CSV table of C-alpha atoms and ligand atoms in Angstrom, one decimal:
chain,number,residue,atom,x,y,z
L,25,UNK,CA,125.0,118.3,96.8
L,26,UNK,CA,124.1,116.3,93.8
L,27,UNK,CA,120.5,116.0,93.7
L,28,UNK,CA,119.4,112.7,91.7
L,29,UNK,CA,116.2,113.1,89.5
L,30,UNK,CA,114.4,110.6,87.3
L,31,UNK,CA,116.1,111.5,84.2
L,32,UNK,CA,119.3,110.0,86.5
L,33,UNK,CA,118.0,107.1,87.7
L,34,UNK,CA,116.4,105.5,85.1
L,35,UNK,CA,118.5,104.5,82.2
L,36,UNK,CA,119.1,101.2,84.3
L,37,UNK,CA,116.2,100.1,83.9
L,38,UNK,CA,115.6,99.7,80.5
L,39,UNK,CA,119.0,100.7,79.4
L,40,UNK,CA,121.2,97.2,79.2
L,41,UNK,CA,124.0,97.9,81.9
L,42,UNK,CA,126.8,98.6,79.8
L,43,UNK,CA,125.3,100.8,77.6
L,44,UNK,CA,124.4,102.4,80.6
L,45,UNK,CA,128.0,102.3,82.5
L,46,UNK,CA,129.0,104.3,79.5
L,47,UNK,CA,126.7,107.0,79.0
L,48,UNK,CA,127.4,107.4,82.9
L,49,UNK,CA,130.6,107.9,82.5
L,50,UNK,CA,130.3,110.1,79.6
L,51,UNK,CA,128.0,112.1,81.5
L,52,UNK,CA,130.1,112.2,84.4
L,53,UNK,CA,133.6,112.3,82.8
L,54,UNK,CA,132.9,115.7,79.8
L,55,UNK,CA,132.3,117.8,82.4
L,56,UNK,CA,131.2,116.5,85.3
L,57,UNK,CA,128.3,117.1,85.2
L,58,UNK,CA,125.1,115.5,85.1
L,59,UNK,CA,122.9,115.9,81.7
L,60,UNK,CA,119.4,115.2,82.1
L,61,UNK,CA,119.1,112.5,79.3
L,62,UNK,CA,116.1,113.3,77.8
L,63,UNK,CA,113.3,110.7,76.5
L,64,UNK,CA,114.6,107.9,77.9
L,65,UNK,CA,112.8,108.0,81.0
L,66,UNK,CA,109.3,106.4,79.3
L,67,UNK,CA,107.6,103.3,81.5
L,68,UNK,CA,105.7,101.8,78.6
L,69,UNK,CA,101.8,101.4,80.2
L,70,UNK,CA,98.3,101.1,78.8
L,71,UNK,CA,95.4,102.9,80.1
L,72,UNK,CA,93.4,101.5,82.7
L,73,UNK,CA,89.1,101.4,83.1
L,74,UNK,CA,89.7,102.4,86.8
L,75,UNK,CA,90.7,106.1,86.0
L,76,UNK,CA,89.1,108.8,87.0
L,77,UNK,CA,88.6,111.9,84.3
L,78,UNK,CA,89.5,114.5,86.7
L,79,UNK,CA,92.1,116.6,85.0
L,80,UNK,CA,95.9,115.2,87.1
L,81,UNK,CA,97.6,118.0,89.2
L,82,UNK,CA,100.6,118.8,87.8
L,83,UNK,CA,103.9,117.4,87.9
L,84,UNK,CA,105.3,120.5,89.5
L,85,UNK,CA,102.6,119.6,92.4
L,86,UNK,CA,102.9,115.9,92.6
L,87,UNK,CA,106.6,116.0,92.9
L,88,UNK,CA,106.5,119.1,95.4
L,89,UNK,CA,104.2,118.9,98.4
L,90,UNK,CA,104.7,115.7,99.5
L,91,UNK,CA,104.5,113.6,103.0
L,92,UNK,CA,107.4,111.5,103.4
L,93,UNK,CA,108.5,111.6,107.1
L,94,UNK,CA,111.7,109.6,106.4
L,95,UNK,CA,113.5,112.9,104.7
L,96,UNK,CA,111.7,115.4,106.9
L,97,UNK,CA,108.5,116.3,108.4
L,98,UNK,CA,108.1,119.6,106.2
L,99,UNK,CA,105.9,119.4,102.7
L,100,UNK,CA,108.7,120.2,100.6
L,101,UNK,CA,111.6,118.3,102.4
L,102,UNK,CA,110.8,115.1,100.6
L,103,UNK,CA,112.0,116.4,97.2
L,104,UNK,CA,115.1,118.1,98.7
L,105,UNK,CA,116.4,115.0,100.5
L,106,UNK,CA,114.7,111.3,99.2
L,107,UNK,CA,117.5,111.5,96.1
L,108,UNK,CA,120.4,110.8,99.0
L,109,UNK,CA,117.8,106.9,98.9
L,110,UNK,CA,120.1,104.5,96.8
L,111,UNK,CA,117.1,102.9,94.4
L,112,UNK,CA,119.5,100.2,93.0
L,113,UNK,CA,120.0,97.7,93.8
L,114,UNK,CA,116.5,97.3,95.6
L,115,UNK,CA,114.9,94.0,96.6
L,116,UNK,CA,111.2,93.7,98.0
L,117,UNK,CA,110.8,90.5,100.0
L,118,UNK,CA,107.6,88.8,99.5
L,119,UNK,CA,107.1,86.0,102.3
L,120,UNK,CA,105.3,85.1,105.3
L,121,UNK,CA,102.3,83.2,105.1
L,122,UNK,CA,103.4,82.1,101.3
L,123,UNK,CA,104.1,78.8,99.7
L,124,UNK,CA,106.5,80.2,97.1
L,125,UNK,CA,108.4,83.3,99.2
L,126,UNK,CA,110.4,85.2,97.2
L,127,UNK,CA,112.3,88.7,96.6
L,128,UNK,CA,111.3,90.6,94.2
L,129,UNK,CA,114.4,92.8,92.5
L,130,UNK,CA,113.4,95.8,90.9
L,131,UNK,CA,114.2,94.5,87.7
L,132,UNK,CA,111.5,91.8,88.0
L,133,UNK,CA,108.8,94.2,88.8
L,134,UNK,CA,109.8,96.3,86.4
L,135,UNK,CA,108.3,93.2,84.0
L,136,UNK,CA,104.5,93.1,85.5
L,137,UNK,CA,102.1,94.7,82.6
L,138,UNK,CA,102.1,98.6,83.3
L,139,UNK,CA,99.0,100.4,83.8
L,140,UNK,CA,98.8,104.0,83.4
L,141,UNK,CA,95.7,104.8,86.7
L,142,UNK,CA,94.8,107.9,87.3
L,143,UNK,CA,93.5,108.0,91.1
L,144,UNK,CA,92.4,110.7,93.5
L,145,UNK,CA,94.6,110.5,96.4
L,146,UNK,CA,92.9,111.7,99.8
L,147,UNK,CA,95.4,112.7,102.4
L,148,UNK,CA,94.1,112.7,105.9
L,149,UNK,CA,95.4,116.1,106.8
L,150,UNK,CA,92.3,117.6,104.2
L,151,UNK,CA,94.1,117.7,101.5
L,152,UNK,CA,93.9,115.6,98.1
L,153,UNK,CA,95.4,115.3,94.3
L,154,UNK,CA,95.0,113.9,91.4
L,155,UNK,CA,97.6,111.4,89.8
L,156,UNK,CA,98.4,109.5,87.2
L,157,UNK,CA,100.6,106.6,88.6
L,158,UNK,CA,102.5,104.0,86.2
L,159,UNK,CA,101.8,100.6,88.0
L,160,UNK,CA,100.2,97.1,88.8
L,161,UNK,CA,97.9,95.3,90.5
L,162,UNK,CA,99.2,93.9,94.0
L,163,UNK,CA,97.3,91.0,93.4
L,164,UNK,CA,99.5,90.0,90.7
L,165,UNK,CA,102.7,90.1,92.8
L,166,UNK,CA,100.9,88.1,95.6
L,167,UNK,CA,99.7,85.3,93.4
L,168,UNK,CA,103.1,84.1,92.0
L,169,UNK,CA,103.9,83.7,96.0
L,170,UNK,CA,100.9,81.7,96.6
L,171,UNK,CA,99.3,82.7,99.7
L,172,UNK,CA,98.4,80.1,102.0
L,173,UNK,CA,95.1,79.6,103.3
L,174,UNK,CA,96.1,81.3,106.6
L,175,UNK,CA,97.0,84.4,104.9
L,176,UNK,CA,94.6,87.2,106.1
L,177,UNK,CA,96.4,90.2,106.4
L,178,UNK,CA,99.8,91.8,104.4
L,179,UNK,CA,102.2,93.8,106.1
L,180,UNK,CA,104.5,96.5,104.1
L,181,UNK,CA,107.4,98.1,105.4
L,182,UNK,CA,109.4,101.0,104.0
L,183,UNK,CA,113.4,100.4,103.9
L,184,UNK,CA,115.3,101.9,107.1
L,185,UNK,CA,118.5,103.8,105.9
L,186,UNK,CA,119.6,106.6,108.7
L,187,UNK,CA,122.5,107.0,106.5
L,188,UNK,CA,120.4,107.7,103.5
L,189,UNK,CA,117.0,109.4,105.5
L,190,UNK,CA,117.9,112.3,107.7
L,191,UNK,CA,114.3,112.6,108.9
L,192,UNK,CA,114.5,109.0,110.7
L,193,UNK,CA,117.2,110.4,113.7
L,194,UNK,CA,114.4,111.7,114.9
L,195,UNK,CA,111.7,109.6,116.7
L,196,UNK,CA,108.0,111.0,114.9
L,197,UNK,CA,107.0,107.6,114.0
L,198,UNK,CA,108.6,104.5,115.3
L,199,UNK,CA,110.7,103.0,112.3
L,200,UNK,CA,110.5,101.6,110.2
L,201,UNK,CA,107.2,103.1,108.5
L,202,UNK,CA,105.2,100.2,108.6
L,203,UNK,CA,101.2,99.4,107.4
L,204,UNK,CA,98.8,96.9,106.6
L,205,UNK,CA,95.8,95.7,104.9
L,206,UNK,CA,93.5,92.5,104.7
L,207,UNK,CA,94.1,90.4,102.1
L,208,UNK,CA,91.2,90.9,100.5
L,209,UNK,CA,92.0,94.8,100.3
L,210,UNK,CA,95.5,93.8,99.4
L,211,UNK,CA,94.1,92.0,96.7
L,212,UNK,CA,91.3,94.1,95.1
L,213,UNK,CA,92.0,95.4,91.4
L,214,UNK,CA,92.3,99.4,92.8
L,215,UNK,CA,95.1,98.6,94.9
L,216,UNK,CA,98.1,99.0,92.8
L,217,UNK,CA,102.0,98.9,93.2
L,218,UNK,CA,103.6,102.2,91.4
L,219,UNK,CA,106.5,102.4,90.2
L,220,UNK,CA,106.3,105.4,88.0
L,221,UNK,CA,104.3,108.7,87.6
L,222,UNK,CA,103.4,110.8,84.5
L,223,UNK,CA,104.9,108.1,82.7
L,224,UNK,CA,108.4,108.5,83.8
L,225,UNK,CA,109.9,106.6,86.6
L,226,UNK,CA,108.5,107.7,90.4
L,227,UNK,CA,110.8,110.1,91.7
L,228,UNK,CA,111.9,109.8,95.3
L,229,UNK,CA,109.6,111.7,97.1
L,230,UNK,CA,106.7,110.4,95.8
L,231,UNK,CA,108.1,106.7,97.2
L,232,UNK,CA,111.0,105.6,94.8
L,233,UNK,CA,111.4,102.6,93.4
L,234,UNK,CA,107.8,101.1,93.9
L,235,UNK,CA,105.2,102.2,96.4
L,236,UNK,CA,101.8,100.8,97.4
L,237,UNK,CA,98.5,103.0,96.2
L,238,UNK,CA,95.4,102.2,97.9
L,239,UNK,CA,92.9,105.2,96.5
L,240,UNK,CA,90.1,104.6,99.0
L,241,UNK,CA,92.0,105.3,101.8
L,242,UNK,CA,93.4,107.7,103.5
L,243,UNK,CA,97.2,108.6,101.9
L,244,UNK,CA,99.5,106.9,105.4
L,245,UNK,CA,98.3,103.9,103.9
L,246,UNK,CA,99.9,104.3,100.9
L,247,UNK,CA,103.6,103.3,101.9
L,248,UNK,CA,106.3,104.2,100.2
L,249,UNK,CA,110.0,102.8,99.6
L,250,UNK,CA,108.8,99.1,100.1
L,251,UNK,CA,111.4,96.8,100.8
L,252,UNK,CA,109.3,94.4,102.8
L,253,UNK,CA,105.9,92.4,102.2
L,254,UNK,CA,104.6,89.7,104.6
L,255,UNK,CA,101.6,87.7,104.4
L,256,UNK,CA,100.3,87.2,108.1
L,257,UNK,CA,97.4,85.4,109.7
L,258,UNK,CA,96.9,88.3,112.2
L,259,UNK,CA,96.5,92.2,111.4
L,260,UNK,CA,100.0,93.7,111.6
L,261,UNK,CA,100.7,96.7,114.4
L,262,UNK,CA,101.1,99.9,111.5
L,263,UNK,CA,103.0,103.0,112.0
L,264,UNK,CA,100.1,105.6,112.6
L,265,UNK,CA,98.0,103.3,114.7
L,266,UNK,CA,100.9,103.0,117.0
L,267,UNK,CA,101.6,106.6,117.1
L,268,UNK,CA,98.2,107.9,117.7
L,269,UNK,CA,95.2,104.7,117.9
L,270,UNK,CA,92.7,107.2,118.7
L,271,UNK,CA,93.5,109.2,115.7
L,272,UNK,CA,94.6,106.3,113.4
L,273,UNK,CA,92.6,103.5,112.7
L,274,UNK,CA,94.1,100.0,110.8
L,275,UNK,CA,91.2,100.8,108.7
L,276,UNK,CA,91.7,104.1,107.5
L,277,UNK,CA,89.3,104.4,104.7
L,278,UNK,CA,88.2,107.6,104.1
L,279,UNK,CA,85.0,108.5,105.3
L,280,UNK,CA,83.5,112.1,105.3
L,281,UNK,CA,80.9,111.2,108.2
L,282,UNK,CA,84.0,109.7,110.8
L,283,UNK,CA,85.8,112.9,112.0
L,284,UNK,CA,89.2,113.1,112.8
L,285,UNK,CA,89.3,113.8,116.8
L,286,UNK,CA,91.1,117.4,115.8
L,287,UNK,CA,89.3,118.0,112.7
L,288,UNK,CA,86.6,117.7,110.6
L,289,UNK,CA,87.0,114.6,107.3
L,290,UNK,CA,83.6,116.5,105.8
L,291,UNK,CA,85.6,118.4,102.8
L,292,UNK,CA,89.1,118.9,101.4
L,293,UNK,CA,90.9,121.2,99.5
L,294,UNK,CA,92.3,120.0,95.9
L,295,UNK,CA,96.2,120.8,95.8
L,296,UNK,CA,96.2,123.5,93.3
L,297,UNK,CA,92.4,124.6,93.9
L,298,UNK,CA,91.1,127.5,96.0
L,299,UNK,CA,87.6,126.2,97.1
L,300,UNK,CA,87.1,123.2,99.2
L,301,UNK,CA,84.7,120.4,97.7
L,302,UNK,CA,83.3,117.6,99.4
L,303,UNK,CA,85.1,114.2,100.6
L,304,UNK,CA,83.2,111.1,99.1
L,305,UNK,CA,82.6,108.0,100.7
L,306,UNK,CA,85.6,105.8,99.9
L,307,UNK,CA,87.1,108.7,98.6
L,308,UNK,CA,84.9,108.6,95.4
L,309,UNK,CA,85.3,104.3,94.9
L,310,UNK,CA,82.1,103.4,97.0
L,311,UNK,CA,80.8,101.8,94.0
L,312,UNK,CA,84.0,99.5,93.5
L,313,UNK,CA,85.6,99.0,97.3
L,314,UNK,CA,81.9,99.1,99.7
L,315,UNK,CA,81.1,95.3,99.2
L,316,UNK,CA,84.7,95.2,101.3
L,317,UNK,CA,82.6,96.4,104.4
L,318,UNK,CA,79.7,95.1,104.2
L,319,UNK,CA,77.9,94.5,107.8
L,320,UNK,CA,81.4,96.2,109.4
L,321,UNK,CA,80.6,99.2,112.0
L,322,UNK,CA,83.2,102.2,109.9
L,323,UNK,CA,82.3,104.1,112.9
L,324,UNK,CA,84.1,101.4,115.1
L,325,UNK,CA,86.3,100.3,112.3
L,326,UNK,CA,87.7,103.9,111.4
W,22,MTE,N1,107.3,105.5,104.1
W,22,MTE,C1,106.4,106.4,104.1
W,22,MTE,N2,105.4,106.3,103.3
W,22,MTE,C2,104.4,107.3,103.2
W,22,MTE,C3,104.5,108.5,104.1
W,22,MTE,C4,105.7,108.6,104.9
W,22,MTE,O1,105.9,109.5,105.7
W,22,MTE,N3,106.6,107.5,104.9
W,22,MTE,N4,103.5,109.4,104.1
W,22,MTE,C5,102.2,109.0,103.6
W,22,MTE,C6,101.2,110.1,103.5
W,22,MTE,S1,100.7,110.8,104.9
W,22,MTE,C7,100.7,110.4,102.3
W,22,MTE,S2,99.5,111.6,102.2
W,22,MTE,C8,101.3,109.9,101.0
W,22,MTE,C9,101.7,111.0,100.1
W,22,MTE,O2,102.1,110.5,98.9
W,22,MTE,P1,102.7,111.5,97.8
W,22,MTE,O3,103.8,112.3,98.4
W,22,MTE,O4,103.3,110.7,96.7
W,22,MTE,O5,101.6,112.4,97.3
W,22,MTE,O6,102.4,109.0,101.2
W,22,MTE,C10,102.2,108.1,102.4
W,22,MTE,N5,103.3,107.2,102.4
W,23,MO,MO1,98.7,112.0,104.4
């Protein structure tokens, strides 16, 4: 099985197509086989005040223990299957609730301002990392589409591809993966589009070719694979909440004093690290994301 890795994929991108065709083919046609092409991979970003210091997990982590139910339901499933996703050509479809709809290629997003942010990423299962995406603001997207005054709420879906995702023949989650914020999450300065990872384009598992990053909330929320973005006046019906609403809240921010119903949300274990340590409110980005809630029950609104 040819397994596709960043090295693979990326010369399209900034590599003009012919140029491109051509080392493919050399690549492919000396010995058929597939030379990582070293270098070329960089995704040009500056660094960004919203960093945290914490020292990144590894890239041997990041790209290794992954959720990604779409190509399996096991932790390291992700990275042995999501390189059978075709990344190109890829569209995102911005409309809804927008006066200017439009779809986004890849090559177009490619062109937003890059941002090297290095977030803490809290998955709900008790588990969390540290890494240093290649991205943009959300916002930024939004605007060109100009929202309408009824838009309250985006909606993100994942691409659906049996052919291409051998975890979606069977029924975990009904697909495809969907989820949702407000607009006024959508659009705060934290939440980011990524479309790359330790500088290098994102590999597959982690949600190839751009994935939404929300760092105060619980990792579900951060959808990969996007393919689909729709401004709404009403809060979309998202993949977990559907599944399990009692264990799953549209919400989802992550909150050490709101238990899951099967476990406690008081502490999590830092991929890499043998002690536990402490969740924080907001998973550490009270400070910037609380004003969001203000006069809200979380208890209610989990
Ligand atoms: N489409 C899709 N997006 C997804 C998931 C998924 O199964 N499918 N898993 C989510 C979960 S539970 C987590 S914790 C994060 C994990 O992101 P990472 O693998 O890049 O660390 O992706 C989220 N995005
Ligand atoms: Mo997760």
């Amino acid at each position: 099985m040819l397994i596709r890795r960043a090295t693979d994929i990326l010369p399209s991108e900034i590599t003009p197509h012919s140029v491109y065709l051509n080392r493919r083919q050399f690549m492919l046609g000396s010995a058929g086989l597939l030379l990582p092409v070293a270098s070329i991979a960089a995704l040009p970003a500056s660094k960004s005040g919203y960093s945290t210091a914490e020292k990144p997990n590894s890239r041997q982590d990041i790209t290794s223990y992954n959720n990604y139910y779409e190509f399996g339901t096991g932790k390291d499933e992700p990275a042995i299957h999501a390189g059978r996703l075709k990344t190109r050509p890829w569209t995102v479809a911005v409309g809804g609730e927008a006066g200017k709809p439009h779809s986004f290629s890849i090559e177009e997003l490619l062109k937003f301002p890059l941002e090297e942010r290095i977030y803490r990423l809290r998955c709900v299962e008790g588990w969390s990392m540290v890494i240093p995406w290649v991205g943009f603001p959300l916002a930024s997207l939004l605007k060109q589409v100009d929202p309408t005054s009824r838009a309250k709420y985006v909606a993100f879906e994942t691409a659906l591809r049996p052919g291409e995702m051998p975890g979606v023949a069977r029924r975990v989650l009904d697909w495809p993966y969907r989820e949702g914020l407000r607009i006024d999450e959508a659009m705060h300065p934290l939440t980011i589009l990524a479309v790359g990872l330790y500088g290098e384009a994102l590999p597959g598992q982690n949600g190839a070719p751009v994935r939404l990053v929300v760092p105060w909330k619980y990792g579900f929320k951060s959808i990969k694979s996007i393919s689909r973005i729709t401004l709404l006046e009403k809060q979309p019906p998202t993949s977990w909440n559907m599944a399990a609403p009692s264990e799953y809240g549209f919400y989802s921010n992550v909150n050490p004093a709101v238990d899951h119903p099967r476990w406690s949300q008081a502490s999590e274990r830092r991929i890499g690290e043998f002690l536990k340590r402490k969740t924080l409110p907001f998973n550490g980005y009270a400070d910037q994301v609380a004003g969001l809630y203000r006069g809200m029950d979380l208890v209610k609104n989990f």
